[in-house]
Amino acid sequence: MAIQPAFSHPQDWRQTHLGRLLGHAMRRFDARVLHLMANNDDVPLALSNLAARAQVSAAHIHITRHLSLQGSRLSELAVSAGMTKQAMGDLVTQCEAWGLVQRTPDPQDARARRIVFTETGLVWLSAFERAVAQAEVEFRQEVGGDVATVVSLGLEAYAGAYADLESTA
């Protein structure tokens, strides 16, 4: 027997289904993180200005989220972020121009390059960590501690199952 959600109008599901709500929540969270970073005195002024003018986007956060501290090949970074190699290459080029990352020779393969954080990039990463922590505190305050815990545990289980599926595909 199929589960039929109760919607007041037959097309309401398009606006209120879980995937759409998760997408809105992610965009709101990322926007808040970028706002906090734009107003962080520890972030270099040029980067803070880029974030304040919405030049740094949630797409650029993919590098912050997925780049290993030891560096990553472009192909690894793209797979980790769920992006094409070309799209990730464009983001890396922008972040390189901003001084966040640099391409260095890969010690294990002379033909390959590794993307690594610069010193400025590590400052950015630290500011990102603090901004994420602040945004999480604000989320917890807005929805309440119990709800925040349930949401976090539920998303962790749901995302973990997806990661397991991807690794066996």
Coordinates of C-alpha atoms in Angstrom, one line a residue, residues 4-21:
Q4 CA -0.2 9.2 0.3
P5 CA 0.7 12.4 2.0
A6 CA -2.1 14.8 2.8
F7 CA -1.8 18.0 0.8
S8 CA -4.6 20.6 0.7
H9 CA -4.0 21.1 -3.1
P10 CA -3.0 18.3 -5.5
Q11 CA 0.2 20.3 -6.5
D12 CA 1.3 21.4 -3.0
W13 CA 3.7 18.5 -2.8
R14 CA 5.9 20.3 -5.4
Q15 CA 6.6 23.1 -2.9
T16 CA 6.7 21.2 0.3
H17 CA 8.4 17.8 -0.3
L18 CA 11.5 16.9 1.7
G19 CA 14.0 17.3 -1.0
R20 CA 12.9 20.9 -1.7
L21 CA 12.9 21.7 2.0

